[in-house]
Coordinates of C-alpha atoms and ligand atoms in Angstrom, one line a residue:
M1 CA -71.1 -92.6 -50.1
P2 CA -70.6 -95.0 -47.1
T3 CA -67.7 -93.8 -44.7
L4 CA -64.7 -96.0 -45.2
F5 CA -63.1 -97.7 -42.2
K6 CA -59.8 -96.2 -43.2
D7 CA -61.1 -92.8 -42.2
L8 CA -62.3 -94.4 -38.7
A9 CA -58.9 -95.6 -38.2
S10 CA -57.3 -92.1 -39.0
F11 CA -59.9 -90.6 -36.5
Y12 CA -58.7 -93.2 -34.0
D13 CA -55.0 -92.2 -34.6
E14 CA -56.1 -88.6 -34.0
L15 CA -58.0 -89.3 -30.7
E16 CA -55.0 -91.4 -29.6
A17 CA -52.7 -88.4 -30.0
V18 CA -54.4 -86.0 -27.9
S19 CA -54.7 -85.7 -24.2
S20 CA -56.7 -82.6 -23.7
H21 CA -60.3 -83.1 -22.9
L22 CA -61.5 -80.2 -25.2
K23 CA -59.4 -81.1 -28.1
L24 CA -60.8 -84.7 -28.0
R25 CA -64.2 -83.3 -28.1
E26 CA -63.4 -81.2 -31.0
I27 CA -62.1 -84.2 -33.0
L28 CA -65.1 -86.2 -32.0
V29 CA -67.6 -83.5 -33.2
R30 CA -65.9 -83.0 -36.5
F31 CA -65.9 -86.7 -37.3
F32 CA -69.5 -87.6 -36.2
K33 CA -71.0 -84.6 -38.1
R34 CA -69.8 -86.1 -41.3
L35 CA -71.4 -89.6 -40.7
S36 CA -75.0 -90.7 -41.8
A37 CA -77.3 -91.5 -38.9
S38 CA -76.8 -95.2 -39.0
E39 CA -73.0 -94.7 -39.3
V40 CA -73.3 -92.5 -36.0
K41 CA -74.9 -95.5 -34.1
I42 CA -72.2 -97.9 -35.2
T43 CA -69.4 -95.4 -34.6
A44 CA -70.6 -94.6 -31.2
Y45 CA -70.3 -98.2 -30.2
L46 CA -67.0 -99.0 -31.9
T47 CA -65.4 -95.8 -30.4
L48 CA -66.3 -97.1 -26.9
G49 CA -64.5 -100.4 -28.0
T50 CA -67.7 -102.3 -28.0
I51 CA -70.3 -103.5 -30.6
G52 CA -73.7 -102.5 -28.9
P53 CA -75.5 -101.3 -25.7
H54 CA -74.5 -102.6 -22.4
Y55 CA -77.5 -104.7 -22.1
E56 CA -77.0 -106.7 -25.2
K57 CA -74.5 -109.4 -25.8
T58 CA -71.4 -107.5 -26.8
E59 CA -68.6 -110.1 -26.3
L60 CA -67.2 -111.2 -29.4
G61 CA -65.7 -114.5 -27.8
I62 CA -62.3 -113.9 -29.2
A63 CA -59.4 -114.9 -26.9
E64 CA -55.8 -113.5 -27.7
K65 CA -54.8 -117.1 -28.9
M66 CA -57.5 -117.0 -31.5
A67 CA -56.7 -113.5 -32.7
I68 CA -53.0 -114.5 -33.0
R69 CA -54.2 -117.3 -35.3
A70 CA -56.2 -114.9 -37.4
V71 CA -53.4 -112.6 -37.7
C72 CA -50.9 -115.4 -38.8
S73 CA -53.0 -116.6 -41.5
A74 CA -54.1 -113.1 -42.7
C75 CA -50.5 -111.9 -42.9
D76 CA -48.9 -115.3 -43.7
V77 CA -46.5 -115.3 -40.8
S78 CA -45.7 -118.2 -38.4
K79 CA -47.1 -118.4 -34.8
E80 CA -43.6 -118.1 -33.3
K81 CA -43.0 -114.9 -35.2
A82 CA -46.2 -113.4 -34.1
T83 CA -45.9 -114.6 -30.6
K84 CA -42.3 -113.1 -30.4
L85 CA -43.5 -109.7 -31.6
L86 CA -46.3 -109.8 -29.3
K87 CA -43.8 -110.3 -26.4
Q88 CA -41.9 -107.5 -27.6
Q89 CA -44.6 -105.0 -28.2
G90 CA -47.4 -106.1 -25.7
D91 CA -50.3 -105.2 -28.2
L92 CA -51.4 -107.7 -30.8
G93 CA -53.1 -104.5 -32.6
G94 CA -49.6 -103.1 -33.1
V95 CA -48.2 -106.5 -34.1
A96 CA -51.0 -106.8 -36.8
E97 CA -50.0 -103.3 -38.1
S98 CA -46.3 -104.0 -38.2
L99 CA -47.0 -107.4 -40.2
G100 CA -48.8 -105.2 -42.7
G101 CA -52.2 -106.0 -44.0
R102 CA -52.8 -106.3 -47.7
G103 CA -56.1 -104.4 -48.0
K104 CA -56.7 -101.5 -50.4
N105 CA -58.5 -99.2 -47.9
Q106 CA -61.9 -100.3 -49.3
L107 CA -63.6 -101.6 -46.2
T108 CA -66.4 -99.5 -45.1
I109 CA -67.4 -99.0 -41.2
Q110 CA -70.7 -100.9 -41.9
Q111 CA -68.8 -103.9 -43.4
V112 CA -66.3 -104.2 -40.5
Y113 CA -69.3 -103.8 -37.9
H114 CA -71.3 -106.4 -39.5
T115 CA -68.4 -108.7 -39.5
F116 CA -68.1 -108.2 -35.6
L117 CA -71.6 -109.0 -35.3
A118 CA -71.2 -112.3 -37.2
V119 CA -68.2 -113.1 -35.1
R120 CA -70.3 -112.7 -32.0
D121 CA -73.2 -114.6 -33.3
A122 CA -71.2 -117.6 -34.3
S123 CA -72.1 -120.3 -31.8
G124 CA -72.3 -124.2 -31.3
G125 CA -69.8 -126.8 -32.5
G126 CA -66.9 -125.3 -34.6
S127 CA -67.7 -121.8 -33.5
Q128 CA -64.1 -121.0 -32.6
D129 CA -62.9 -121.9 -36.2
K130 CA -65.8 -119.9 -37.5
K131 CA -64.8 -116.7 -35.5
I132 CA -61.2 -117.0 -36.6
Q133 CA -62.4 -117.5 -40.2
L134 CA -64.3 -114.2 -40.2
L135 CA -61.7 -112.3 -38.5
T136 CA -58.9 -113.6 -40.8
G137 CA -61.3 -112.6 -43.8
I138 CA -61.6 -109.0 -42.7
L139 CA -57.9 -108.7 -41.8
K140 CA -57.1 -109.8 -45.3
S141 CA -58.9 -106.9 -46.7
A142 CA -57.5 -104.5 -44.2
S143 CA -54.5 -102.0 -44.4
P144 CA -52.0 -102.2 -41.6
A145 CA -53.7 -99.2 -39.8
E146 CA -57.1 -100.8 -40.1
A147 CA -55.9 -104.1 -38.9
K148 CA -54.4 -102.4 -35.8
Y149 CA -57.8 -101.2 -34.8
I150 CA -59.8 -104.2 -35.9
I151 CA -57.7 -106.5 -33.6
R152 CA -57.8 -104.1 -30.8
I153 CA -61.6 -103.9 -31.0
A154 CA -62.0 -107.7 -31.4
L155 CA -60.0 -108.1 -28.1
G156 CA -62.0 -105.4 -26.4
K157 CA -58.7 -103.4 -26.0
L158 CA -59.4 -100.3 -28.1
R159 CA -58.9 -98.0 -25.0
L160 CA -59.0 -94.5 -26.8
G161 CA -59.8 -92.8 -23.5
V162 CA -63.3 -91.7 -24.8
A163 CA -65.9 -92.0 -22.1
D164 CA -69.7 -92.2 -22.8
K165 CA -70.0 -88.8 -21.3
S166 CA -67.4 -87.3 -23.8
L167 CA -69.4 -89.0 -26.6
L168 CA -72.7 -87.3 -25.2
D169 CA -71.2 -83.9 -25.1
A170 CA -70.0 -84.1 -28.5
F171 CA -73.5 -85.2 -29.7
A172 CA -74.9 -82.0 -28.1
I173 CA -72.5 -79.9 -30.1
A174 CA -72.6 -81.9 -33.5
F175 CA -76.5 -82.6 -33.5
T176 CA -78.1 -79.9 -31.6
G177 CA -75.7 -77.0 -32.0
S178 CA -75.0 -76.3 -28.3
I179 CA -73.2 -77.8 -25.4
D180 CA -75.9 -76.3 -23.3
N181 CA -78.0 -79.3 -24.2
K182 CA -75.9 -81.8 -22.7
E183 CA -77.8 -82.2 -19.6
M184 CA -81.1 -83.1 -21.6
I185 CA -79.1 -85.4 -23.6
E186 CA -77.7 -87.1 -20.5
D187 CA -81.2 -87.5 -19.0
S188 CA -82.2 -89.3 -22.2
Y189 CA -79.3 -91.4 -22.0
N190 CA -80.1 -92.3 -18.5
V191 CA -83.4 -93.7 -19.6
C192 CA -82.6 -95.3 -23.0
T193 CA -79.0 -96.5 -22.0
D194 CA -78.1 -97.0 -25.6
I195 CA -75.7 -94.7 -26.7
G196 CA -75.7 -95.7 -30.4
G197 CA -79.5 -95.6 -30.6
L198 CA -79.5 -92.1 -28.9
G199 CA -76.7 -90.8 -31.3
E200 CA -78.6 -92.0 -34.3
A201 CA -81.8 -90.3 -33.1
L202 CA -80.2 -87.2 -32.4
A203 CA -78.5 -87.1 -35.7
K204 CA -81.7 -87.5 -37.4
K205 CA -84.1 -85.1 -35.4
G206 CA -81.8 -82.9 -33.2
I207 CA -82.6 -82.0 -29.6
K208 CA -86.4 -83.1 -30.4
A209 CA -85.2 -86.8 -30.2
T210 CA -84.8 -86.4 -26.4
R211 CA -88.5 -86.4 -26.1
Q212 CA -89.0 -89.7 -27.7
F213 CA -87.2 -91.8 -25.0
D214 CA -89.1 -93.5 -22.1
I215 CA -88.7 -96.7 -20.3
A216 CA -89.2 -99.7 -22.5
L217 CA -89.4 -103.4 -21.8
G218 CA -86.3 -105.3 -22.3
R219 CA -84.1 -102.1 -22.0
P220 CA -82.9 -101.2 -18.5
V221 CA -82.9 -97.6 -17.3
Q222 CA -80.0 -96.4 -15.0
S223 CA -80.7 -96.9 -11.3
M224 CA -81.8 -94.1 -9.3
L225 CA -79.2 -93.5 -6.6
A226 CA -79.1 -92.1 -3.0
Q227 CA -77.2 -89.1 -1.4
R228 CA -75.5 -89.4 1.9
V229 CA -75.8 -87.1 5.0
N230 CA -73.6 -86.8 8.1
E231 CA -76.3 -86.8 10.7
V232 CA -79.8 -88.1 11.0
P233 CA -81.4 -84.7 11.5
E234 CA -80.0 -83.6 8.3
I235 CA -82.4 -86.0 6.6
L236 CA -85.2 -83.9 7.9
E237 CA -83.8 -80.9 6.3
K238 CA -83.6 -82.4 2.9
I239 CA -86.8 -84.3 3.1
P240 CA -89.5 -82.2 4.6
G241 CA -92.7 -83.7 5.7
E242 CA -93.3 -87.5 5.8
I243 CA -90.3 -89.7 5.1
A244 CA -90.6 -93.3 3.8
A245 CA -87.6 -95.2 5.6
E246 CA -86.8 -98.5 4.3
E247 CA -84.4 -101.2 5.2
K248 CA -81.1 -100.9 3.3
Y249 CA -80.0 -104.4 2.1
D250 CA -76.3 -104.9 1.3
G251 CA -76.5 -106.9 -1.9
E252 CA -76.8 -106.4 -5.5
R253 CA -79.2 -104.1 -7.4
M254 CA -81.4 -105.8 -9.7
Q255 CA -84.0 -104.6 -12.2
I256 CA -86.4 -107.2 -13.4
H257 CA -88.4 -106.7 -16.8
K258 CA -91.3 -108.9 -17.3
D259 CA -92.8 -109.1 -20.8
G260 CA -95.5 -111.8 -20.7
A261 CA -93.6 -115.0 -20.3
R262 CA -90.1 -113.3 -20.8
L263 CA -88.2 -112.2 -17.7
I264 CA -85.0 -110.5 -17.6
A265 CA -82.9 -109.5 -14.8
F266 CA -80.4 -106.5 -15.2
S267 CA -77.6 -105.5 -13.0
R268 CA -76.7 -101.9 -12.0
R269 CA -74.1 -102.1 -14.8
L270 CA -77.0 -102.8 -17.2
E271 CA -75.8 -106.4 -17.8
N272 CA -78.3 -109.1 -18.4
I273 CA -77.7 -111.3 -15.4
S274 CA -80.6 -113.6 -15.6
A275 CA -78.5 -116.8 -16.1
Q276 CA -76.8 -116.1 -12.9
Y277 CA -79.9 -116.0 -10.7
P278 CA -82.3 -118.7 -12.2
E279 CA -84.2 -119.1 -8.8
I280 CA -84.9 -115.3 -8.7
I281 CA -86.3 -115.4 -12.3
E282 CA -88.5 -118.5 -11.3
A283 CA -89.8 -117.0 -8.3
A284 CA -90.4 -113.6 -10.0
R285 CA -92.6 -115.5 -12.6
K286 CA -94.6 -116.7 -9.9
S287 CA -94.8 -113.7 -7.7
I288 CA -95.6 -111.1 -10.3
K289 CA -99.3 -110.7 -11.0
A290 CA -98.9 -108.2 -14.0
K291 CA -98.4 -109.1 -17.5
T292 CA -96.0 -106.5 -18.3
T293 CA -93.8 -104.5 -15.6
V294 CA -90.3 -103.3 -14.5
L295 CA -89.3 -103.7 -10.9
D296 CA -86.5 -102.3 -8.9
G297 CA -84.8 -104.1 -5.9
E298 CA -81.8 -105.6 -4.3
V299 CA -80.8 -109.1 -4.2
V300 CA -79.2 -110.8 -1.1
A301 CA -77.9 -114.1 -0.1
V302 CA -80.0 -115.6 2.5
K303 CA -79.3 -118.6 4.5
N304 CA -81.9 -120.1 7.2
G305 CA -83.7 -117.0 7.0
K306 CA -80.6 -114.9 7.7
I307 CA -79.2 -112.3 5.3
M308 CA -75.7 -113.2 4.4
P309 CA -72.8 -110.9 3.7
F310 CA -72.2 -109.3 0.4
Q311 CA -69.0 -111.3 -0.3
L312 CA -71.0 -114.5 -0.2
L313 CA -73.7 -113.1 -2.8
M314 CA -70.6 -112.2 -5.1
Q315 CA -69.9 -115.8 -5.5
R316 CA -73.2 -116.1 -7.4
R317 CA -71.7 -113.9 -10.1
R318 CA -70.2 -116.8 -12.1
K319 CA -70.3 -118.3 -15.5
Y320 CA -70.1 -121.9 -14.4
N321 CA -71.5 -124.3 -11.7
I322 CA -74.5 -122.3 -11.4
E323 CA -76.8 -125.1 -10.3
E324 CA -74.3 -126.1 -7.5
Y325 CA -74.2 -122.4 -6.2
R326 CA -77.9 -121.8 -6.3
V327 CA -78.1 -124.4 -3.7
K328 CA -75.1 -123.4 -1.7
I329 CA -75.8 -119.7 -1.7
P330 CA -79.7 -119.2 -2.2
T331 CA -80.9 -115.6 -2.7
V332 CA -83.9 -113.5 -2.1
I333 CA -84.9 -110.3 -3.9
F334 CA -86.3 -107.2 -1.8
L335 CA -88.3 -105.1 -4.2
F336 CA -88.6 -101.3 -3.5
D337 CA -89.8 -99.9 -6.8
I338 CA -91.9 -100.1 -9.7
L339 CA -91.0 -98.2 -13.0
Y340 CA -93.5 -99.6 -15.5
L341 CA -96.8 -101.5 -15.4
N342 CA -99.1 -102.9 -18.0
G343 CA -97.9 -100.8 -20.8
E344 CA -97.6 -97.5 -18.8
S345 CA -94.3 -95.8 -17.7
L346 CA -94.4 -94.9 -14.0
L347 CA -91.2 -92.9 -13.9
K348 CA -93.2 -89.6 -13.5
R349 CA -95.4 -90.9 -10.8
S350 CA -94.8 -90.0 -7.1
Y351 CA -93.3 -92.7 -4.8
P352 CA -96.2 -93.3 -2.6
E353 CA -98.3 -93.9 -5.8
R354 CA -95.5 -96.3 -7.2
K355 CA -95.3 -98.0 -3.9
K356 CA -99.0 -98.8 -3.8
L357 CA -98.8 -100.0 -7.4
L358 CA -95.8 -102.3 -6.4
A359 CA -97.7 -103.8 -3.4
S360 CA -100.6 -104.7 -5.5
T361 CA -98.4 -106.2 -8.3
I362 CA -96.4 -108.5 -6.1
R363 CA -97.4 -111.8 -4.3
D364 CA -94.9 -112.1 -1.3
S365 CA -93.1 -115.3 -1.5
E366 CA -90.1 -117.2 -0.1
R367 CA -87.7 -115.4 -2.8
V368 CA -89.5 -112.3 -3.6
K369 CA -90.4 -109.7 -1.0
L370 CA -91.2 -106.3 -0.6
A371 CA -88.6 -104.0 1.3
G372 CA -89.7 -103.4 5.0
G373 CA -89.9 -99.9 6.0
V374 CA -91.9 -97.3 8.0
T375 CA -93.4 -93.9 7.1
S376 CA -93.2 -90.9 9.5
A377 CA -92.5 -87.4 9.7
R378 CA -90.8 -87.8 13.3
I379 CA -87.0 -88.3 13.4
D380 CA -87.2 -90.3 16.6
V381 CA -89.4 -92.9 14.7
I382 CA -87.0 -93.1 11.7
Q383 CA -83.9 -93.1 14.3
A384 CA -85.6 -96.2 16.0
F385 CA -86.2 -97.9 12.7
F386 CA -82.6 -97.5 11.9
E387 CA -81.6 -99.2 15.0
K388 CA -84.0 -101.9 14.7
S389 CA -82.6 -102.4 11.0
V390 CA -79.0 -102.4 12.2
K391 CA -79.8 -105.1 15.0
R392 CA -81.3 -107.2 12.3
G393 CA -77.9 -107.3 10.6
L394 CA -78.7 -104.8 7.8
E395 CA -76.6 -102.0 6.4
G396 CA -78.8 -99.2 7.5
I397 CA -81.7 -97.4 5.9
I398 CA -82.8 -95.5 3.0
A399 CA -85.0 -92.6 3.7
K400 CA -87.2 -91.7 0.8
S401 CA -89.2 -88.5 -0.1
T402 CA -93.0 -89.0 -0.3
G403 CA -93.7 -85.4 -1.7
P404 CA -95.1 -85.0 -5.2
E405 CA -91.6 -84.3 -6.5
S406 CA -90.7 -87.9 -5.5
L407 CA -90.5 -89.2 -9.1
Y408 CA -88.1 -92.0 -10.4
K409 CA -85.2 -90.1 -11.8
P410 CA -82.9 -92.8 -13.6
G411 CA -79.2 -92.3 -12.9
K412 CA -79.7 -89.5 -10.5
R413 CA -78.1 -89.2 -7.1
G414 CA -80.5 -86.6 -5.7
W415 CA -82.0 -85.7 -2.4
A416 CA -85.1 -87.8 -2.8
W417 CA -83.4 -90.9 -1.4
I418 CA -80.9 -90.6 1.3
K419 CA -78.7 -93.4 2.6
W420 CA -77.8 -93.7 6.4
K421 CA -75.5 -96.4 7.3
K422 CA -74.3 -97.9 10.3
E423 CA -70.6 -96.9 9.5
Y424 CA -71.7 -93.3 9.5
A425 CA -73.5 -93.6 12.7
Q426 CA -70.6 -95.5 14.5
G427 CA -68.2 -92.5 14.1
M428 CA -66.0 -90.8 11.7
R429 CA -65.3 -93.6 9.4
E430 CA -66.7 -93.5 5.9
T431 CA -66.5 -95.9 2.8
F432 CA -65.6 -94.9 -0.5
D433 CA -66.1 -96.9 -3.8
L434 CA -62.9 -96.4 -5.8
A435 CA -61.7 -97.3 -9.2
V436 CA -58.1 -99.2 -9.1
V437 CA -55.9 -97.2 -11.5
G438 CA -52.4 -98.6 -10.6
S439 CA -50.3 -100.6 -8.3
Y440 CA -46.9 -100.5 -6.7
A441 CA -44.8 -103.7 -6.6
G442 CA -44.5 -105.2 -3.0
K443 CA -41.4 -105.5 -1.0
G444 CA -40.3 -108.0 1.8
S445 CA -43.1 -110.2 2.7
R446 CA -45.2 -108.9 -0.3
K447 CA -42.4 -109.6 -2.9
G448 CA -44.1 -110.9 -6.1
R449 CA -47.5 -109.2 -5.2
F450 CA -48.7 -105.7 -5.2
G451 CA -47.6 -103.6 -2.1
A452 CA -50.4 -101.1 -2.6
L453 CA -53.3 -100.1 -5.0
L454 CA -53.6 -96.5 -6.4
C455 CA -57.4 -95.8 -6.3
A456 CA -59.3 -92.9 -7.9
A457 CA -62.6 -91.2 -7.5
Y458 CA -64.7 -90.3 -10.7
N459 CA -64.9 -86.6 -11.7
K460 CA -68.2 -86.5 -13.6
Q461 CA -67.7 -83.0 -15.0
N462 CA -64.6 -84.0 -17.1
A463 CA -65.4 -87.8 -17.2
Q464 CA -62.0 -88.4 -15.6
F465 CA -60.6 -90.7 -12.8
E466 CA -58.5 -88.7 -10.2
T467 CA -56.5 -90.4 -7.7
F468 CA -57.5 -90.1 -4.0
T469 CA -55.7 -92.7 -2.2
K470 CA -53.0 -95.4 -2.0
V471 CA -54.4 -98.5 -0.3
G472 CA -51.9 -101.0 1.3
S473 CA -53.7 -102.6 3.9
G474 CA -56.8 -104.8 4.6
F475 CA -56.0 -107.5 2.1
T476 CA -56.6 -111.2 2.9
E477 CA -54.7 -114.1 1.1
K478 CA -57.8 -114.6 -1.0
D479 CA -58.2 -110.9 -1.8
F480 CA -54.5 -111.0 -3.2
V481 CA -55.6 -113.8 -5.6
Q482 CA -59.0 -112.2 -6.6
L483 CA -57.6 -108.8 -7.1
K484 CA -54.7 -110.2 -9.3
K485 CA -57.2 -112.2 -11.5
A486 CA -59.6 -109.1 -11.8
L487 CA -56.7 -106.6 -12.5
H488 CA -54.7 -108.6 -15.1
P489 CA -57.0 -107.9 -18.1
L490 CA -57.2 -104.3 -17.3
E491 CA -53.4 -103.8 -17.4
A492 CA -52.3 -100.9 -19.6
R493 CA -48.8 -100.2 -21.1
T494 CA -49.0 -96.4 -20.4
K495 CA -51.2 -94.2 -18.2
P496 CA -54.8 -94.4 -19.4
K497 CA -56.1 -91.2 -20.9
L498 CA -58.9 -90.9 -18.5
V499 CA -56.8 -91.1 -15.5
R500 CA -55.2 -88.2 -13.7
I501 CA -52.1 -88.9 -11.4
E502 CA -49.6 -86.5 -10.0
K503 CA -46.0 -87.0 -10.8
T504 CA -45.0 -88.0 -7.3
M505 CA -47.5 -91.1 -7.4
L506 CA -46.6 -92.8 -10.6
P507 CA -47.3 -96.4 -10.1
D508 CA -45.3 -99.5 -11.3
T509 CA -48.4 -100.9 -13.2
Y510 CA -51.2 -98.9 -14.8
Y511 CA -54.8 -100.3 -15.1
E512 CA -57.6 -99.0 -17.1
P513 CA -60.5 -97.9 -14.7
G514 CA -62.5 -101.0 -14.6
L515 CA -62.5 -102.4 -11.1
V516 CA -64.0 -100.8 -8.2
I517 CA -63.1 -101.5 -4.6
E518 CA -64.7 -100.3 -1.4
V519 CA -62.3 -98.5 0.8
L520 CA -62.7 -97.5 4.4
G521 CA -61.0 -94.2 5.4
A522 CA -60.4 -92.1 8.4
E523 CA -59.9 -88.5 7.2
I524 CA -59.9 -86.5 4.0
T525 CA -56.9 -84.1 3.9
D526 CA -55.3 -81.6 1.4
S527 CA -52.5 -83.3 -0.5
P528 CA -50.4 -82.1 -3.3
N529 CA -49.8 -85.9 -4.2
H530 CA -53.4 -86.7 -5.2
A531 CA -55.3 -85.4 -8.3
A532 CA -58.8 -85.5 -6.7
A533 CA -60.5 -82.0 -6.7
K534 CA -57.3 -80.3 -8.0
D535 CA -59.3 -78.5 -10.6
V536 CA -61.6 -77.0 -8.4
L537 CA -59.5 -76.6 -5.1
K538 CA -56.0 -75.3 -5.1
T539 CA -54.7 -78.6 -3.7
G540 CA -55.7 -82.2 -4.3
L541 CA -57.5 -84.2 -1.6
A542 CA -56.4 -87.5 -0.3
L543 CA -57.9 -90.2 1.9
R544 CA -55.8 -90.9 4.9
F545 CA -55.6 -94.4 6.7
P546 CA -57.3 -96.4 3.8
R547 CA -58.2 -99.8 4.3
F548 CA -59.3 -102.4 1.8
I549 CA -62.9 -103.7 2.5
R550 CA -63.9 -105.7 -0.5
I551 CA -64.2 -105.9 -4.4
R552 CA -67.4 -104.4 -5.7
K553 CA -68.1 -106.3 -8.8
D554 CA -71.6 -104.9 -9.1
K555 CA -70.3 -101.4 -9.7
G556 CA -68.4 -99.9 -12.8
P557 CA -65.8 -97.3 -12.9
T558 CA -68.3 -94.5 -13.3
D559 CA -70.4 -95.8 -10.3
A560 CA -67.3 -94.7 -8.0
T561 CA -67.7 -92.2 -5.5
T562 CA -67.5 -88.8 -7.3
V563 CA -65.1 -86.0 -6.6
K564 CA -68.0 -83.8 -5.9
E565 CA -69.2 -86.0 -3.1
I566 CA -65.7 -86.0 -1.6
I567 CA -65.5 -82.3 -1.7
A568 CA -68.7 -82.1 0.1
L569 CA -67.6 -84.5 2.7
H570 CA -64.3 -82.6 3.1
K571 CA -66.2 -79.4 3.7
K572 CA -68.1 -80.9 6.6
K573 CA -66.7 -83.4 8.8
Y574 CA -63.7 -85.2 7.2
K575 CA -61.5 -82.1 8.1
K576 CA -59.3 -81.5 10.9
P577 CA -60.9 -79.0 13.3
A578 CA -59.4 -75.5 12.9
R579 CA -56.8 -74.7 15.5
Ligands
AMP601 P1 -74.8 -97.3 -2.1 O1 -74.3 -98.4 -2.9 O2 -73.8 -97.4 -0.7 O3 -74.6 -96.0 -2.7 O4 -76.2 -97.4 -1.6 C1 -77.2 -97.4 -2.5 C2 -77.7 -98.6 -2.9 O5 -78.4 -99.3 -1.8 C3 -78.7 -98.6 -4.0 O6 -78.0 -98.5 -5.3 C4 -79.3 -100.1 -3.9 O7 -78.5 -101.1 -4.6 C5 -79.1 -100.5 -2.4 N1 -80.4 -100.5 -1.7 C6 -80.6 -101.3 -0.5 N2 -81.7 -101.3 -0.2 C7 -82.3 -100.3 -0.9 C8 -83.7 -99.6 -0.8 N3 -84.7 -100.1 0.1 N4 -84.0 -98.6 -1.6 C9 -83.1 -98.1 -2.5 N5 -81.8 -98.8 -2.5 C10 -81.4 -99.7 -1.8

């Protein structure tokens, strides 16, 4: 018997009502266990508020105005009435529920999901009307509770407080019988990056399914990440033997997949960004000698041979005027890794082997280059290379292991790659990538704007965002405009479930963790006002004298600096000397 959408709606009601991490997991396990494998796939996407993996097109193209039209025609009410209710309630899902659907609770999960796919795929002339019609149709068959969730999913505002990680943990218990398998499952997810596909495979085959995933063309893997150290000599402790020191470019991570004539560029957030960088796609087509390959690199803006700041590159992240901007802000990709070549996965090859293959796969050109570097076991050589890189205007270096264990580990922040940035070298100041979770209204000259942003670090262990600092300085006029625009769609009526805030820090406005900003700070101190690390240490940790640097559109909330990293920094240098 196919599972009914009304059961999914009650499951969502249950999830909405709990706040404990463990309870939430228990509810997830119970529900997922009763589904068929293909329903597991769909339910995984829907529960995260989406309709497919990140690397596919998942936007339905339904603006709030369109959804209001659908609710009005399905419930037979005037636009005025629906708009008035929306103003009062602030949630169109709730409005649809209160206006009452007329369905008889017979919709299945599959039916609703396939309607969403049809809405997404409606294109060309009259596509808006087609989308509204499809949504109206399904709302007419929905009960009030079902209508609430259909609208929230359609608008991308489901927000149940379920993270990818919570689902993976639930899969471990539901389909492999033990939470101890969660790391194996997480590793598979870092490689396949399709939570629905992974859930379906686990439901069918149990833990054995984790063996079936390897890198595949057209499906990005999570990027391998770098650790940080406090002093250059520490690099030698972590990477014994020869070190491949490479230039660190301050741009946007890009994974290029070439499958014959088809080339796709993926961002670090696993989105298809090919349309935003047509010159890179064209140049890569000419520069890549292999028929099929997957390459990893960093795109930067370059003008007159000089690498330009990251902010300029971010102007290339646009939907419109791409042709104008490709001339205004041209880009270059520096490639530093190869993960797949002519039908073979290279994830388990050592870095020197991969580097050799990379060099023989690429023809250096104006827009496609190999990352510059030097290999040595001597710290003075590494130090000199770092200084030369900084003089060239680069961010610093990434030191990479060349030993037999130097495999490509998707999504892992291990000691095989270590970053050393000029900010670290220049003294005590450190930068943090933090998720914005709240704001405080401005006063005086800041009236009508925010006075400060409440920012959180990511706690990977419990998949929550824990507040770490309140940033009130460093904003330019332009920043205020851009931040307002980026934060508006993330506004939440109540505290998002994944966010941990102390009572003394409650903001005027809450945001779903979605926007990441880079913040410079001077010192990490113990603080009862912040939630970061409170689980582990007795008190929370806070960043003092924070200053806004820039928006990081290329990073998602789970790419934020982790609580674990903050604890490590706190233990070492970001602490006042003992008296
Ligand atoms: P961060 O974003 O500060 O954690 O620094 C790590 C990032 O540096 C990576 O995710 C890449 O986007 C970027 N990067 C720049 N140059 C390199 C390089 N040569 N090797 C690896 N990563 C690089």
